[in-house]
XYZ file of C-alpha atoms in Angstrom:
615
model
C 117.726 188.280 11.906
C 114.962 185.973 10.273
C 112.908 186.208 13.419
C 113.299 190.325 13.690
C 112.181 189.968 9.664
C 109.341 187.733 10.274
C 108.057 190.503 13.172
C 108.032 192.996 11.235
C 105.856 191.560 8.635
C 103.506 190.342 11.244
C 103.718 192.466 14.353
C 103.916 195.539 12.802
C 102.245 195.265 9.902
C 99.244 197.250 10.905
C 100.861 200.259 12.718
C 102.871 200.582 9.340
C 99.943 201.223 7.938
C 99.041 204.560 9.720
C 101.340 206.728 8.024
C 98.435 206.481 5.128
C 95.479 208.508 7.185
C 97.158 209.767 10.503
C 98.577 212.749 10.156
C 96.005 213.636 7.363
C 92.586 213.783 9.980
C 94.731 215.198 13.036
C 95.751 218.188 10.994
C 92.465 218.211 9.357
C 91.164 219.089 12.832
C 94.125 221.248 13.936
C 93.337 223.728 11.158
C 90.378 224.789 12.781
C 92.574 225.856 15.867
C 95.418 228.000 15.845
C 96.561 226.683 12.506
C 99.495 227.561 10.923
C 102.688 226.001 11.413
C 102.329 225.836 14.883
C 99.108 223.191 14.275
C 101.883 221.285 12.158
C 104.534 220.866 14.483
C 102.302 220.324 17.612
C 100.103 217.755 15.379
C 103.649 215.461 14.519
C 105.061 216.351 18.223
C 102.067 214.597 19.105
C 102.087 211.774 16.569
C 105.635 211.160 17.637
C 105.261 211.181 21.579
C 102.312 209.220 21.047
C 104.853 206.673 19.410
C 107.340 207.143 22.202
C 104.557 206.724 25.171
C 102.185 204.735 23.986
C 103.818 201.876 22.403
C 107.965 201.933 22.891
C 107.352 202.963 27.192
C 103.606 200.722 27.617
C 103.859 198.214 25.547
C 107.761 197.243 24.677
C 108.686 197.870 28.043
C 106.406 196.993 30.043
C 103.430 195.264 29.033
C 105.838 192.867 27.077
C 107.274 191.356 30.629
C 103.490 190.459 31.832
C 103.778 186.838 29.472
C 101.945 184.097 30.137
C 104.631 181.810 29.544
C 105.273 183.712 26.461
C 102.431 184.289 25.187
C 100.551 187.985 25.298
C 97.328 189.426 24.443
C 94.046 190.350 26.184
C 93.099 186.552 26.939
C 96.482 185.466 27.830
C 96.927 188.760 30.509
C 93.680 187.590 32.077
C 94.257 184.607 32.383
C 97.841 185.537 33.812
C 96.007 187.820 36.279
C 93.770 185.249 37.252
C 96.370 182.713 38.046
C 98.462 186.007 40.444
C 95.444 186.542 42.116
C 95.037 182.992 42.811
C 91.203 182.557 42.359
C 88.448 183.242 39.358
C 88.133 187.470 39.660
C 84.573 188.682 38.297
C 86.170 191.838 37.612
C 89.209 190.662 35.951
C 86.924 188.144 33.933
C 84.752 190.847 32.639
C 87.777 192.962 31.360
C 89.209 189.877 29.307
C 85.878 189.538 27.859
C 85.888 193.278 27.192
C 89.022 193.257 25.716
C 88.340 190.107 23.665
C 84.901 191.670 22.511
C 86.856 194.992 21.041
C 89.591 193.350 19.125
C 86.886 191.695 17.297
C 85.450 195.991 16.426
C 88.689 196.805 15.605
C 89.186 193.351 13.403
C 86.621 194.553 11.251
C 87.344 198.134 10.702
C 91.131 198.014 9.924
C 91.259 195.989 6.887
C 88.495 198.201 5.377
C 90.657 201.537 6.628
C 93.951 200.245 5.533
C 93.142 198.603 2.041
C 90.651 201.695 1.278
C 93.758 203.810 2.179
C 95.639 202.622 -0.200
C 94.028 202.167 -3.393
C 93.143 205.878 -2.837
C 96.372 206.820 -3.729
C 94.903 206.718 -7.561
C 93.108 209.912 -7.092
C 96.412 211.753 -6.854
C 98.094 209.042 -9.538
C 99.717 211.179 -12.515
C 98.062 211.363 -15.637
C 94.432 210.057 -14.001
C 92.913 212.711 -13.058
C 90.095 211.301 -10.948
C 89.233 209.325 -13.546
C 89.455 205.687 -11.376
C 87.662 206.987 -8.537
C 84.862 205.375 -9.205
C 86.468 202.401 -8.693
C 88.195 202.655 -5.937
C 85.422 201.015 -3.154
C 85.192 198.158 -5.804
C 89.018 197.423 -6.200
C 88.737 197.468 -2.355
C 86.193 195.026 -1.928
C 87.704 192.497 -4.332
C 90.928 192.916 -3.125
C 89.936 191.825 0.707
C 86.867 189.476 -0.690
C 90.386 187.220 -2.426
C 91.851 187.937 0.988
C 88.963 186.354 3.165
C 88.612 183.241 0.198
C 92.119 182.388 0.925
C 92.233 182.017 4.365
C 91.025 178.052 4.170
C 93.865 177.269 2.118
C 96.267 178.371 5.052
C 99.312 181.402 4.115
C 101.951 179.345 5.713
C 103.825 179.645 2.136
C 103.053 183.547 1.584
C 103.729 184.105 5.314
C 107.436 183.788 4.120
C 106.935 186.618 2.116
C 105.468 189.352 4.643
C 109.064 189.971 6.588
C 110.336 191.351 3.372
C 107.414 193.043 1.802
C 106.789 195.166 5.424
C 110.511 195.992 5.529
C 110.646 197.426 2.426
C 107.531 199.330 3.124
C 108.851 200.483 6.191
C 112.475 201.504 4.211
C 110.609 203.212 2.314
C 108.203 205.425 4.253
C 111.443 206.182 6.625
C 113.500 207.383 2.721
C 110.311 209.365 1.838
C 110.564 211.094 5.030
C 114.028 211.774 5.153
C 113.757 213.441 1.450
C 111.318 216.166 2.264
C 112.670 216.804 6.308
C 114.834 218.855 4.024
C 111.364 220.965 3.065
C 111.673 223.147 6.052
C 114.034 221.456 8.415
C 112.680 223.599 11.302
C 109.861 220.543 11.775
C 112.516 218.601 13.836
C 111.172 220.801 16.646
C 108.367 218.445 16.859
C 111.107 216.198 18.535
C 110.240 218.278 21.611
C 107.270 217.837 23.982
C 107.029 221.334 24.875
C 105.337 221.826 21.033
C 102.450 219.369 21.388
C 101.348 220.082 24.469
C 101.236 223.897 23.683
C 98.615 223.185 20.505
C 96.999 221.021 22.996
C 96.450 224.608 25.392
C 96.075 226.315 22.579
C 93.903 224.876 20.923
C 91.548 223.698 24.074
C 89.001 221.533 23.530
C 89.861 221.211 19.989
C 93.060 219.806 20.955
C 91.223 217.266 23.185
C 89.414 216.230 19.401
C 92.947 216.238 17.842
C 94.330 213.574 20.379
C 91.701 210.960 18.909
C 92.546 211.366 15.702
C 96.385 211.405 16.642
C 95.420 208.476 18.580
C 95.436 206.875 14.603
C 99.499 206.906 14.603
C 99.395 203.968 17.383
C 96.478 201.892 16.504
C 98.426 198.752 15.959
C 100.610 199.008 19.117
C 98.288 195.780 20.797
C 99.642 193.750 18.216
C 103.286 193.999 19.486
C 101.902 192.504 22.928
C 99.193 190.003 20.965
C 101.923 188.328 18.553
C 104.634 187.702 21.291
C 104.387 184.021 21.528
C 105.320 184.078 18.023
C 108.156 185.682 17.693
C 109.396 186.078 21.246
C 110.174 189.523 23.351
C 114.141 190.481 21.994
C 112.658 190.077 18.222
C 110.280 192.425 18.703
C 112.334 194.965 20.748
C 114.976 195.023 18.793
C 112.371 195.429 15.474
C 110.566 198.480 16.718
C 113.770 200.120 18.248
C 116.035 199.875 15.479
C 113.989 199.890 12.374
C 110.337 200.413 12.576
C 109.988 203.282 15.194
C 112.637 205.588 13.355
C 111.118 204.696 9.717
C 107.996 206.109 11.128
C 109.492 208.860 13.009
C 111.438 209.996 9.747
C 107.835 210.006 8.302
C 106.035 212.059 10.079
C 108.213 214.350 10.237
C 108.796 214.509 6.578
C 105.053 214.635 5.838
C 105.175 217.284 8.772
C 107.980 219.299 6.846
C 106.115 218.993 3.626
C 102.832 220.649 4.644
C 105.098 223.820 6.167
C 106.451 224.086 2.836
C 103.221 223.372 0.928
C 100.077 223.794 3.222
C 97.928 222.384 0.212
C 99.697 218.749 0.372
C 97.495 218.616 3.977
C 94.852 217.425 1.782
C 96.899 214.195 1.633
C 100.499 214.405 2.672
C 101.012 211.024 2.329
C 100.699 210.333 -1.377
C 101.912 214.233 -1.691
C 105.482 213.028 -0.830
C 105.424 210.695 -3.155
C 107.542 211.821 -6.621
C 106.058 211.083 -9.590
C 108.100 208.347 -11.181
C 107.860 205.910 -8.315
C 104.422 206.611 -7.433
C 102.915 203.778 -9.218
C 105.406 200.968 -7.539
C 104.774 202.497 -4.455
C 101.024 202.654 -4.930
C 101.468 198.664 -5.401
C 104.042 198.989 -2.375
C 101.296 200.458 -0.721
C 98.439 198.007 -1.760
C 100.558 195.197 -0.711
C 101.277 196.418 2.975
C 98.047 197.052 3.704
C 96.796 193.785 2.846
C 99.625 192.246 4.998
C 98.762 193.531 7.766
C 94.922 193.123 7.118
C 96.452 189.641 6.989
C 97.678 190.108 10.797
C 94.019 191.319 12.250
C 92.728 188.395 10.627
C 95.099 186.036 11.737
C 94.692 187.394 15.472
C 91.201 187.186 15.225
C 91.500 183.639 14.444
C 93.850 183.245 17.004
C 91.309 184.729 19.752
C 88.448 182.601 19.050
C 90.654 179.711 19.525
C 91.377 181.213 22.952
C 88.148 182.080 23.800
C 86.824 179.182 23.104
C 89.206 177.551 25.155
C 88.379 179.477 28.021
C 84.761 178.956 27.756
C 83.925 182.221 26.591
C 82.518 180.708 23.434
C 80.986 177.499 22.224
C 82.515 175.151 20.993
C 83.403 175.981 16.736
C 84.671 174.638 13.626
C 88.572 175.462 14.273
C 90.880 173.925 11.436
C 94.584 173.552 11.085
C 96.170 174.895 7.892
C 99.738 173.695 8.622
C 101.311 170.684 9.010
C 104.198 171.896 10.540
C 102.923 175.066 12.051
C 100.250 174.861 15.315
C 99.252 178.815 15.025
C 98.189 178.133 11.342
C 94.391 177.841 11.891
C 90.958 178.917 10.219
C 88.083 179.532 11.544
C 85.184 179.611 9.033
C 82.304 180.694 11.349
C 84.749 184.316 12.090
C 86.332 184.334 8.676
C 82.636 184.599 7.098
C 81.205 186.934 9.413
C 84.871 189.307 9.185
C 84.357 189.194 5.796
C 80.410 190.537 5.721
C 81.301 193.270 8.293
C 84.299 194.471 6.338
C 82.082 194.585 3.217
C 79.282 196.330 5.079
C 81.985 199.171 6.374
C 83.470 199.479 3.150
C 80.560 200.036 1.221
C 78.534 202.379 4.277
C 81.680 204.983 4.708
C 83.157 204.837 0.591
C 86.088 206.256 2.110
C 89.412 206.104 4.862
C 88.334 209.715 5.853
C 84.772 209.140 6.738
C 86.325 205.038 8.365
C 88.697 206.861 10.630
C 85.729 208.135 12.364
C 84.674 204.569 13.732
C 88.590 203.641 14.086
C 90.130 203.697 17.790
C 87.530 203.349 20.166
C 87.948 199.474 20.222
C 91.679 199.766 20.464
C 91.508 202.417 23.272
C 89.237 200.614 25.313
C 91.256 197.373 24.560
C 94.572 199.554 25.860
C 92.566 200.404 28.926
C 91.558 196.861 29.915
C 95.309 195.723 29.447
C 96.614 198.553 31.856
C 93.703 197.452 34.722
C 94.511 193.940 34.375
C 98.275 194.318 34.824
C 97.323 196.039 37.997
C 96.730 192.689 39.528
C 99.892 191.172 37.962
C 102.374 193.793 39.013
C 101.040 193.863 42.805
C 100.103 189.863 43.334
C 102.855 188.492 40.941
C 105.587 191.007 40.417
C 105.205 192.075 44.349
C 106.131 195.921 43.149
C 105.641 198.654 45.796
C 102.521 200.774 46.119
C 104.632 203.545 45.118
C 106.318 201.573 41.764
C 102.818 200.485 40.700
C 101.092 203.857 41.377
C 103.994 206.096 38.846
C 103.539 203.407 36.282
C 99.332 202.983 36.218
C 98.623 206.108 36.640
C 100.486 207.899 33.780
C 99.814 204.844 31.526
C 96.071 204.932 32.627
C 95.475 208.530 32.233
C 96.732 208.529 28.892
C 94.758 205.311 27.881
C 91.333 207.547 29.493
C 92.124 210.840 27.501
C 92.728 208.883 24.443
C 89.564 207.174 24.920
C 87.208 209.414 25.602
C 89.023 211.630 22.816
C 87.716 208.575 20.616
C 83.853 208.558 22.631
C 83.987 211.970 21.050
C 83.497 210.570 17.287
C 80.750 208.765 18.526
C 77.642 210.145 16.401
C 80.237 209.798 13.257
C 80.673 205.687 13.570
C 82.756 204.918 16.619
C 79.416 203.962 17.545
C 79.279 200.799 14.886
C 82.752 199.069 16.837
C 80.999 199.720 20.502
C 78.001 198.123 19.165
C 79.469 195.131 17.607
C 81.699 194.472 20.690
C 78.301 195.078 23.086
C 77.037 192.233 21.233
C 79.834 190.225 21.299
C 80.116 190.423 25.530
C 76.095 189.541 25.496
C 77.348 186.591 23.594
C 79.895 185.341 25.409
C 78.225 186.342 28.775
C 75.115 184.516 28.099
C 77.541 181.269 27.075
C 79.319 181.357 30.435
C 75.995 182.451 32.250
C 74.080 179.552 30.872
C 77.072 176.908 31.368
C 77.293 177.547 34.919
C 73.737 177.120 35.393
C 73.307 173.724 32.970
C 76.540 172.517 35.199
C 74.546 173.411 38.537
C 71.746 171.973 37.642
C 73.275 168.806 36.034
C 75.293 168.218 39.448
C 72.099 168.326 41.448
C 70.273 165.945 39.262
C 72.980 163.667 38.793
C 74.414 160.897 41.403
C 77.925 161.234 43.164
C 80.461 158.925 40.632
C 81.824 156.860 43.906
C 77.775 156.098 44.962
C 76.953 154.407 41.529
C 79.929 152.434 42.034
C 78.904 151.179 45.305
C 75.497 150.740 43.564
C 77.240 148.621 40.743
C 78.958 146.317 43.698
C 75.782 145.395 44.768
C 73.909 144.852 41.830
C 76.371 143.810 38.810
C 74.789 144.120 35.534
C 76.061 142.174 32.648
C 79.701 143.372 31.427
C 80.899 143.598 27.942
C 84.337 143.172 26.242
C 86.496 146.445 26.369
C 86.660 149.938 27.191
C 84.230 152.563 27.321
C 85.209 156.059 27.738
C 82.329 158.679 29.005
C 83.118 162.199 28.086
C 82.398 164.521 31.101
C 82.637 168.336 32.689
C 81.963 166.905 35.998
C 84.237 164.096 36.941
C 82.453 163.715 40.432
C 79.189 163.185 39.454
C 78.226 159.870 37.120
C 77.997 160.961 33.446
C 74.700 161.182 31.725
C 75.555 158.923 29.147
C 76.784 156.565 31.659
C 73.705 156.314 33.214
C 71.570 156.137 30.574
C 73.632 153.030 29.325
C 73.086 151.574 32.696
C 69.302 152.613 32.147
C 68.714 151.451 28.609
C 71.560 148.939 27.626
C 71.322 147.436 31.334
C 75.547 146.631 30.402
C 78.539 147.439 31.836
C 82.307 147.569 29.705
C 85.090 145.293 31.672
C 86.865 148.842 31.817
C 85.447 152.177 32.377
C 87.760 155.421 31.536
C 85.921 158.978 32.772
C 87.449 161.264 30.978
C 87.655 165.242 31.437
C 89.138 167.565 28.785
C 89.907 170.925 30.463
C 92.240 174.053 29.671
C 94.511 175.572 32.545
C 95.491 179.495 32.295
C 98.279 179.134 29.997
C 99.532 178.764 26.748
C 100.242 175.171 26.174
C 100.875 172.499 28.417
C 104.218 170.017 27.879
C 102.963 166.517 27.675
C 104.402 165.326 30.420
C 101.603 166.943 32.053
C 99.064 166.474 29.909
C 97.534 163.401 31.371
C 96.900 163.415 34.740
C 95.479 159.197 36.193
C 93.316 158.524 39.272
C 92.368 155.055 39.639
C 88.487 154.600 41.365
C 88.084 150.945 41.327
C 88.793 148.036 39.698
C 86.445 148.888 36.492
C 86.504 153.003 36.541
C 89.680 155.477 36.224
C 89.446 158.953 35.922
C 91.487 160.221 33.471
C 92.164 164.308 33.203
C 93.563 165.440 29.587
C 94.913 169.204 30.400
C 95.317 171.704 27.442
C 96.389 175.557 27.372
C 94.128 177.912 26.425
C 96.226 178.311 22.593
C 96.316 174.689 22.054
C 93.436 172.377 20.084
C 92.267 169.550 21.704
C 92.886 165.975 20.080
C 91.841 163.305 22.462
C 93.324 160.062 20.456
C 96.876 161.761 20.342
C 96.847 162.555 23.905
C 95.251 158.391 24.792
C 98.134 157.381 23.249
C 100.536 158.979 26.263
C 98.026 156.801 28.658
C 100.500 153.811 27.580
C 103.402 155.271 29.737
C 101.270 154.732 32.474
C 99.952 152.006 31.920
C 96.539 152.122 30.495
C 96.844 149.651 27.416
C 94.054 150.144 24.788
C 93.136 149.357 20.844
C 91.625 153.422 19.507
C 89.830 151.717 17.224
C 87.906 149.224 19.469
C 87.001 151.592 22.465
C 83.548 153.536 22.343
C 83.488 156.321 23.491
C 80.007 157.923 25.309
C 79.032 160.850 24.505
C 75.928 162.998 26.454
C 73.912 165.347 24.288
C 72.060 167.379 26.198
C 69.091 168.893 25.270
C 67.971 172.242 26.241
C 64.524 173.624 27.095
C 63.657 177.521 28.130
C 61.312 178.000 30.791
C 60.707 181.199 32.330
C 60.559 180.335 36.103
C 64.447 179.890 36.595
C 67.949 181.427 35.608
C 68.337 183.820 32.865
C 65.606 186.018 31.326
C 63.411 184.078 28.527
C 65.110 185.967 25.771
C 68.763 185.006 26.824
C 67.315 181.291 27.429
C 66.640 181.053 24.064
C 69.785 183.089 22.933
C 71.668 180.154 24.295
C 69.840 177.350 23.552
C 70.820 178.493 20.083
C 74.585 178.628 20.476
C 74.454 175.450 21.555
C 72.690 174.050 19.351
C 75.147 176.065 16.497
C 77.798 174.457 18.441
C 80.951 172.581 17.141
C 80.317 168.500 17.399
C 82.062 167.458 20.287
C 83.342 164.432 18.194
C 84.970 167.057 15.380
C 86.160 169.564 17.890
C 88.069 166.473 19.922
C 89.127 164.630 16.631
C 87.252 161.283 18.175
C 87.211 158.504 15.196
C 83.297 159.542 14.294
C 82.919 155.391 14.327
C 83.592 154.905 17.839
C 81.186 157.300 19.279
C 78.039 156.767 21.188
C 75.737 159.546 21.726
C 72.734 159.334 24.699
C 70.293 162.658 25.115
C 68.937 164.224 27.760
C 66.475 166.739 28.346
C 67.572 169.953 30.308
C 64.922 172.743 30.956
C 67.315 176.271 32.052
């Protein structure tokens, strides 16, 4: 029961949220149509099959079974494809960075929509009159600018605190609904199909421009799939069948019934079902929601940059634990800054949730999209389904991931351009990183010296050896490590032992430690020593030295150096990437997390020797 509670503050948190705007803009839109109550019933049909489709068939289902040894997500399905396919895919690389690159657009956009959301419930507050309106974009702002300022001191403690807050939330959007079904009890025909997919004839193309702002009810279904590996798959199931998918049912419909029964509560059906001596708790009800489940985008957001970065998608950056006790506690200044500025610069650019859920679902269509293309790969390679199994599953799922997408595209000139925009720039980012790695690696390799030939070299001509260990940090375990031979070069000296060590992350979650350390003796002086980590995990070198001792490798931590190479970079027209992008990563590396902090290497014990790379 505790973990079911816990999921439905976290996992849910955000699609609880929708009950606030949904309806509202889809029947904004339908009123232009056909209208009438058969624009009402088709609008919640739609909300509710939507619901049904979308997130209890996709995403509970089926996506939920594609884990990557629990864990879900964007990242963690490509890498999970990768690994059934059996090589690196180009194709199944670029949709995880896709998909990475719009969770960030929709990061930004729902914490503005959902706080925004709620604090407008003071314009229909009783005895105000519009009098706070003014205020409203400012309450906002310092309501998620106390939000962002917490993050460094961790919310382990007021995590505790979510499960209960949601479910109440959710209780009591499912009561509100149930109250005014009783409006005009004829809106349980919207149970049926056959009603939303008449307004959609109906209505033609308009209907096509309802669907995207329908799309609104399900725009936190990727969390259910992203916060698996925290809660696990029954939790989750057994949250959103039993509790949170009939609380919202119960509400749309009841907003639904309200709106037959009073046409003029379409303005804002929401806060219109509210009666007027609770509305004040539940404005604070409301308030408090909404900032949970900001809570959740940011967490995930935090939560992909780890991954990224793990994957070499991203530089190395600043990545702190919060928790003692807890590993997916983490902050990330660098993100929690720039979240911040981008929520501030939506909140104060559209004033309002109406003119927000104009930019809102792109980024999670096209996010929806990637997952049901990747799985493609994992069904056939891993799952070994039939052509005929994968075709009635992929094809329904990815037609209605398309119309709902495109649906979105449509919104385009009224801000869905701002979340395409930022996630353009976020795949130039990342594939300008991965571009310029693989070329720096090349062209490192062909510079460098094979790691067995400077041995040999070292046979011949023994320079002078000094006491203890040295351990040379290294992508490229074949090839002699820059700092290595610049020792050689400038120190002329040799350590008794030499330890080359490569860090790397495998395509999953975490790695036990009984296979974290992988030993392959060279010679007498030189071991290579492989430290694996998965791609949610954060590296700390010392801890994982200190399982060396079970096989054998005996050393003091705090009388071993460890070598370092610093490389630095050069642009020069005449080779690899355009000028531009040479320069664009020169300066991510150069903004780059210290290898030293982002390894948790005593600071003391490190030696750093530079090189010059032109790219």
């Amino acid at each position: 029961m505790g973990l079911i509670i816990g999921a439905i503050g976290v996992v849910f948190g955000d699609i609880g949220t929708s009950p606030l705007y949904a309806l509202r803009e889809a029947i904004d839109h339908a009123r232009g149509g056909v209208g009438g109550d058969l624009a009402v019933i088709g609008v919640v049909s739609l909300a509710f099959w939507a619901l049904m489709i979308v997130v209890t068939f996709k995403y509970v289902f089926f996506l939920m079974r594609a884990d990557n040894k629990g864990e879900g997500g964007t990242l963690a399905l490509m890498a999970l494809a990768q690994h059934a396919v059996g090589r690196r895919s180009a194709f199944i690389f670029i949709l995880g960075v896709v998909g990475a690159a719009l969770f960030y657009g929709d990061g930004i956009i729902t914490p503005a929509i959902s706080v925004l959301s709620a604090i407008e419930g003071v314009k229909d507050a009783p005895g105000i009159g519009g009098r706070l309106d003014p205020f409203i974009v400012p309450v906002s702002a310092g309501i998620l600018i106390a939000l962002f300022l917490i993050q460094s001191r961790g919310t382990a403690k007021l995590a505790r605190f979510f499960g209960p807050i949601t479910a109440v939330w959710f209780l009591s959007l499912g009561l509100l609904g149930l109250f005014h079904i009783f409006d005009d009890i004829s809106i349980l025909r919207a149970l049926s199909p056959h009603h939303g997919v008449q307004l959609l004839i109906n209505d033609g193309f308009l209907g096509f421009i309802i669907l995207g702002s329908v799309f609104l009810a399900v725009t936190g279904a990727e969390a259910l799939y992203a916060d698996m590996g925290h809660f696990g798959k029954s939790p989750i199931r057994i949250g959103w069948l039993a509790f949170v998918l009939p609380c919202l049912t119960l509400n749309y419909l009841g907003q639904g019934a309200l709106i037959l029964d009073n046409p003029e509560a379409s303005e804002n059906p929401f806060w219109s079902m509210v009666p007027e001596m609770i509305y004040w708790p539940m404005l604070g009800l409301a308030t408090a929601a909404t900032v949970i489940a900001s809570q959740a985008v940011i967490t995930g957001a935090f939560s992909v940059t780890q991954q990224a970065v793990q994957l070499g998608l991203l530089p190395r950056i600043d990545i702190r634990n919060t928790s003692e006790t807890q590993a997916g506690q983490i902050f990330v200044p660098a993100v929690n800054s720039l979240l911040m500025m981008g929520v501030l610069v939506l909140l104060f650019t559209f004033q309002s949730s109406h003119n927000l859920t104009a930019a809102y679902g792109v980024a999670v269509t096209g996010t929806m999209l990637v997952n049901t293309l990747m799985a493609y790969s994992v069904i056939t390679k891993k799952w070994k389904w039939p052509l005929w199994a994968v075709a009635g599953t992929l094809i329904p799922f990815g037609f209605i991931d398309t119309v709902f997408l495109t649906s979105n595209l449509l919104k385009i000139p009224d801000g869905a351009w701002m979340p395409l925009v930022l996630g353009a720039a976020l795949v130039l980012l990342m594939w300008t990183w991965v571009r310029g790695t693989q070329i720096l690696t090349t062209k490192t390799r062909k510079d460098s010296l094979p790691l067995v030939d400077l041995i040999e070299m070292l046979k011949a001509r023994p320079p002078h050896r000094a006491p203890g260990t040295a351990i040379f940090l290294t992508s490229d375990p074949d090839v002699a490590p820059v700092a290595l031979m610049h020792n050689l070069k400038h120190n002329k000296v040799l350590h008794e032992k030499n330890i080359i060590l490569t860090v790397r992350t495998v395509e999953r979650p975490r790695v036990p430690d009984d296979q974290r350390i992988a030993m392959e003796p060279i010679s007498d002086d030189f071991k290579k020593l492989t430290i694996s980590y998965g791609f949610m995990e954060q590296p700390n070198v010392p801890k994982a030295l200190g399982l060396c001792r079970k096989q054998g490798l005996k050393f003091d931590i705090m009388s071993t150096s460890f070598f370092l190479g610093r490389r630095s970079v050069i642009a020069t027209a005449t080779r690899g990437m355009p000028l531009w992008q040479d320069k664009l990563f020169i300066f991510l590396t150069r903004n780059a997390a210290n290898p030293t902090d982002f390894f948790h290497i005593p600071p003391g014990r490190v030696v750093e020797l530079g090189a010059q790379v032109a790219v």
